Structure formats: C-alpha cells, structure tokens
C-alpha positions as semicolon CSV with decimal commas, in nm:
position;residue;x (nm);y (nm);z (nm)
1;R;-1,738;0,198;0,029
2;I;-2,004;0,450;-0,073
3;G;-2,269;0,463;0,197
4;A;-2,034;0,330;0,467
5;P;-2,077;0,494;0,811
6;R;-1,858;0,799;0,867
7;P;-1,683;0,872;1,197
8;S;-1,738;1,205;1,363
9;G;-1,579;1,429;1,621
10;A;-1,301;1,677;1,679
11;R;-1,033;1,462;1,520
12;W;-1,217;1,468;1,190
13;R;-1,255;1,843;1,215
14;M;-0,875;1,850;1,247
15;A;-0,833;1,645;0,930
16;S;-1,078;1,867;0,747
17;T;-0,892;2,178;0,862
18;Y;-0,574;2,031;0,723
19;A;-0,745;1,984;0,387
20;I;-0,830;2,356;0,392
21;A;-0,467;2,437;0,476
22;A;-0,358;2,236;0,175
23;A;-0,594;2,422;-0,052
24;A;-0,451;2,752;0,069
25;E;-0,101;2,624;0,005
26;A;-0,198;2,512;-0,345
27;A;-0,335;2,856;-0,425
28;S;-0,034;3,039;-0,287
29;A;0,233;2,811;-0,429
30;D;0,068;2,766;-0,771
31;V;0,094;2,388;-0,765
32;C;-0,145;2,109;-0,864
33;K;-0,263;1,851;-0,614
34;D;-0,196;1,479;-0,631
35;D;-0,453;1,200;-0,648
36;L;-0,681;1,172;-0,346
37;F;-0,636;0,796;-0,367
38;S;-0,261;0,771;-0,400
39;G;-0,085;0,979;-0,180
40;H;-0,004;1,263;0,044
41;K;-0,274;1,522;0,114
42;A;-0,515;1,758;0,021
43;R;-0,301;1,759;0,316
44;A;-0,524;1,525;0,504
45;G;-0,325;1,229;0,392
46;F;-0,318;1,328;0,031
47;A;-0,032;1,462;-0,174
48;T;0,079;1,778;-0,353
49;S;0,197;1,704;-0,701
50;D;0,569;1,672;-0,662
51;T;0,616;1,722;-1,034
52;E;0,533;2,091;-1,006
53;S;0,767;2,363;-0,883
54;T;0,654;2,635;-0,643
55;T;0,678;3,009;-0,679
56;A;0,711;3,239;-0,382
57;S;0,419;3,464;-0,303
58;P;0,275;3,649;-0,003
59;G;0,024;3,366;0,039
60;V;0,296;3,119;0,139
61;S;0,325;3,265;0,489
62;R;-0,053;3,239;0,526
63;A;-0,044;2,874;0,420
64;S;0,240;2,807;0,662
65;S;0,039;2,961;0,945
66;L;-0,254;2,731;0,865
67;C;-0,021;2,432;0,859
68;D;0,129;2,539;1,191
69;F;-0,219;2,566;1,342
70;V;-0,316;2,216;1,231
71;E;0,018;2,064;1,334
72;A;-0,035;2,201;1,685
73;S;-0,354;2,000;1,728
74;G;-0,322;1,723;1,984
75;V;-0,407;1,434;1,754
76;L;-0,164;1,525;1,478
77;A;0,108;1,598;1,732
78;E;0,051;1,248;1,869
79;H;0,101;1,094;1,525
80;L;0,403;1,311;1,450
81;A;0,564;1,191;1,770
82;S;0,488;0,826;1,700
83;V;0,636;0,792;1,350
84;D;0,847;0,476;1,363
85;V;1,150;0,504;1,134
86;Q;1,275;0,155;1,053
87;P;1,615;0,057;0,916
88;W;1,625;-0,002;0,540
89;V;1,730;-0,364;0,497
90;A;1,909;-0,446;0,173
91;G;1,700;-0,691;-0,027
92;G;1,378;-0,615;0,159
93;F;1,246;-0,431;-0,146
94;T;1,366;-0,461;-0,506
95;M;1,351;-0,183;-0,765
96;V;1,097;-0,209;-1,048
97;A;1,090;0,138;-1,205
98;V;1,122;0,509;-1,142
99;L;0,771;0,657;-1,152
100;Q;0,845;1,029;-1,140
101;G;1,068;1,291;-0,990
102;A;0,986;1,455;-0,658
103;P;1,176;1,785;-0,688
104;R;0,995;1,958;-0,401
105;N;1,127;1,682;-0,175
106;R;1,462;1,664;-0,356
107;G;1,400;1,302;-0,446
108;R;1,190;1,069;-0,660
109;V;0,902;0,821;-0,643
110;V;0,978;0,461;-0,740
111;C;0,787;0,136;-0,776
112;M;0,933;-0,157;-0,584
113;L;0,849;-0,516;-0,501
114;D;0,816;-0,620;-0,138
115;S;1,040;-0,926;-0,118
116;A;0,831;-1,071;0,165
117;D;0,504;-1,104;-0,027
118;G;0,580;-0,999;-0,384
119;T;0,339;-0,704;-0,384
120;K;0,417;-0,376;-0,554
121;V;0,471;-0,069;-0,339
122;A;0,538;0,298;-0,405
123;A;0,833;0,455;-0,225
124;K;0,915;0,824;-0,208
125;E;1,292;0,846;-0,170
126;M;1,425;1,164;-0,009
127;P;1,777;1,255;0,108
128;N;1,828;1,241;0,482
129;D;1,971;1,593;0,497
130;W;1,640;1,720;0,359
131;V;1,401;1,509;0,570
132;C;1,608;1,555;0,889
133;E;1,589;1,324;1,190
134;H;1,227;1,401;1,277
135;H;0,955;1,663;1,231
136;N;1,080;1,911;1,492
137;A;1,427;1,904;1,341
138;F;1,278;1,962;0,996
139;V;1,077;2,265;1,111
140;A;1,382;2,409;1,284
141;E;1,589;2,368;0,967
142;Y;1,319;2,483;0,723
143;P;1,079;2,705;0,923
144;H;0,910;2,860;0,616
145;E;0,886;2,547;0,402
146;T;0,532;2,448;0,302
147;E;0,636;2,099;0,191
148;R;0,640;1,901;0,518
149;P;0,712;1,530;0,470
150;W;0,661;1,430;0,834
151;V;0,318;1,592;0,840
152;D;0,226;1,393;0,529
153;V;0,318;1,072;0,708
154;A;0,132;1,169;1,026
155;C;-0,187;1,260;0,836
156;M;-0,176;0,936;0,636
157;S;-0,128;0,736;0,956
158;F;-0,414;0,916;1,133
159;L;-0,660;0,880;0,846
160;R;-0,585;0,511;0,799
161;Q;-0,631;0,457;1,172
162;E;-0,971;0,626;1,154
163;G;-1,084;0,406;0,865
164;F;-1,077;0,672;0,593
165;P;-1,093;0,463;0,273
166;Y;-0,932;0,705;0,028
167;V;-0,567;0,680;0,131
168;P;-0,336;0,391;0,042
169;R;-0,212;0,139;0,293
170;F;0,086;0,288;0,475
171;R;0,377;0,041;0,478
172;G;0,625;0,243;0,682
173;V;0,916;0,486;0,686
174;F;1,258;0,333;0,621
175;R;1,604;0,488;0,635
176;D;1,961;0,399;0,544
177;S;2,272;0,615;0,555
178;D;2,163;0,828;0,258
179;L;1,788;0,813;0,202
180;T;1,458;0,815;0,386
181;R;1,182;0,624;0,208
182;V;0,809;0,660;0,274
183;V;0,648;0,338;0,149
184;T;0,279;0,290;0,068
185;A;0,067;0,049;-0,133
186;F;0,106;0,097;-0,507
187;A;-0,168;0,288;-0,694
188;Q;-0,125;0,152;-1,042
189;E;-0,289;0,442;-1,226
190;G;-0,053;0,693;-1,065
191;D;-0,150;1,034;-0,926
192;L;-0,456;1,220;-1,048
193;H;-0,267;1,510;-1,205
194;C;-0,055;1,280;-1,423
195;W;-0,354;1,060;-1,509
196;C;-0,563;1,357;-1,621
197;S;-0,276;1,495;-1,827
198;A;-0,224;1,161;-2,001
199;S;-0,594;1,098;-2,060
200;A;-0,636;1,446;-2,211
201;E;-0,409;1,334;-2,494
202;E;-0,634;1,033;-2,559
203;V;-0,979;1,189;-2,515
204;A;-1,038;1,554;-2,602
205;P;-1,244;1,771;-2,365
206;G;-1,615;1,721;-2,427
207;P;-1,901;1,482;-2,346
208;A;-1,692;1,167;-2,400
209;R;-1,427;1,285;-2,156
210;E;-1,689;1,393;-1,903
211;H;-1,844;1,047;-1,923
212;M;-1,503;0,889;-1,864
213;M;-1,431;1,115;-1,565
214;R;-1,774;1,085;-1,397
215;P;-1,706;0,770;-1,184
216;L;-1,378;0,914;-1,061
217;L;-1,536;1,245;-0,968
218;V;-1,807;1,064;-0,771
219;H;-1,533;0,908;-0,558
220;V;-1,356;1,244;-0,519
221;A;-1,679;1,405;-0,400
222;H;-1,747;1,119;-0,161
223;A;-1,394;1,142;-0,019
224;L;-1,445;1,513;0,051
225;R;-1,782;1,437;0,210
226;W;-1,605;1,200;0,451
227;L;-1,388;1,490;0,563
228;H;-1,658;1,754;0,587
229;D;-1,972;1,567;0,694
230;L;-1,844;1,531;1,047
231;S;-2,137;1,511;1,283
C-alpha cells in the first residue's frame, strides 16, 4: 500500500490528535505501545501494550484531558454512539489459545477460530463490570482511567472506514452474561512490543538486527505519515 493516495481533512486531523494523546499517555503512564498493525492505538486505532502495568503520575491527568478533547470531536462521538454490541453465540467462535494477559483491561487476549469461515481471529475478553454498558457509562464509572476500551473500538472503526491500511479488520463487539469480547482479524506475529522482545533474544542489537527491523520500520513510518500528512 505504499504510495496509495491518502485522504485528507478534519477527520484525519482528529485521528492524528488522538495519536498525540496516546503518546502523552504512554509517557505519563510508563507503558509500551502495541503493534501499529495489530491492535488498539497509538490511540488512533492502535493499542497500548496490555502486558505492562501503569504507574500513577501527574501526567496522567494531562493525558486524560487530551483524551477527553479528542473524544469530544464530532466524528469520534459518532463512532462511539454507533458501536453495535452483538450477542455472543455459543459455538460461533472456538478457542485456539490464550495469547497474553490484558491486565489493564482486567482480561486476556485469545486466538479463536470463526466457525463460519474457519479463519483465525483475535479476541480481547474483558469482564462486563469493567467495560460497562457503553462508553458514557464507562467514563462515569472510571472518570480518571486512561485505558478506554470503547474509544479503542471507535477509533478502529473510524480508521477502517476511512481506508487506513494499518489496522486489522474489525469483526465486532460481542457480549454474553460475563464477558465483552472485541474481535479483530488475527495478526500472527503478535504485537510489536512482544515481537521485539522475542527477536532481541534471537538477534543481538547491531547491524544484523537493524537490517532485520528495517522493512518493519518503513511500514511504521509510512503509517505515521498517513496520519500526519493530511492535506
């Protein structure tokens, strides 16, 4: 997709602003960010690494204010309001493996098979009493929380709608009596933080590792250009 035309306009400035909010949150909470290609945020549809714990700091309130500003934008509010939570049907997906814990969302990430077409999907499973009924209920219950699962879903939905190529296919939000599951296409190499940690054990830092990382970093840079080269 390198060289593909990039959309422009205020909605992309909103997505870019959300990426900046995520960076502020990362700095204040002392967490690593997830893979641009696999999941939640640099908060524009990508993910914070859910394997890392947060530590409170004065910067958290600043990050929350940035998140609040972006959430108030008309486009994101539209996507927050339109999240369709579907019933979790027994047998619709079958468990393959647990991929990793998701302690910041009080849950875990699992690999499953879609029984309809046999494709692998990734599902983040979170307890209903944490996710709450919808975004407004979540903010009311956890007003100072920087981890905002409904915003992750809304940003992913928006960016996919706009043709942004560096987020996975969003399969839906599903809920049963205990859990809410956010389901996306499966990224088989996992998130970037885990991949880099694992590869560091195989290839020591140096020219060989830089050579191995170069194609990936080209895609990371191009993904950021999509967000920032707006008009």
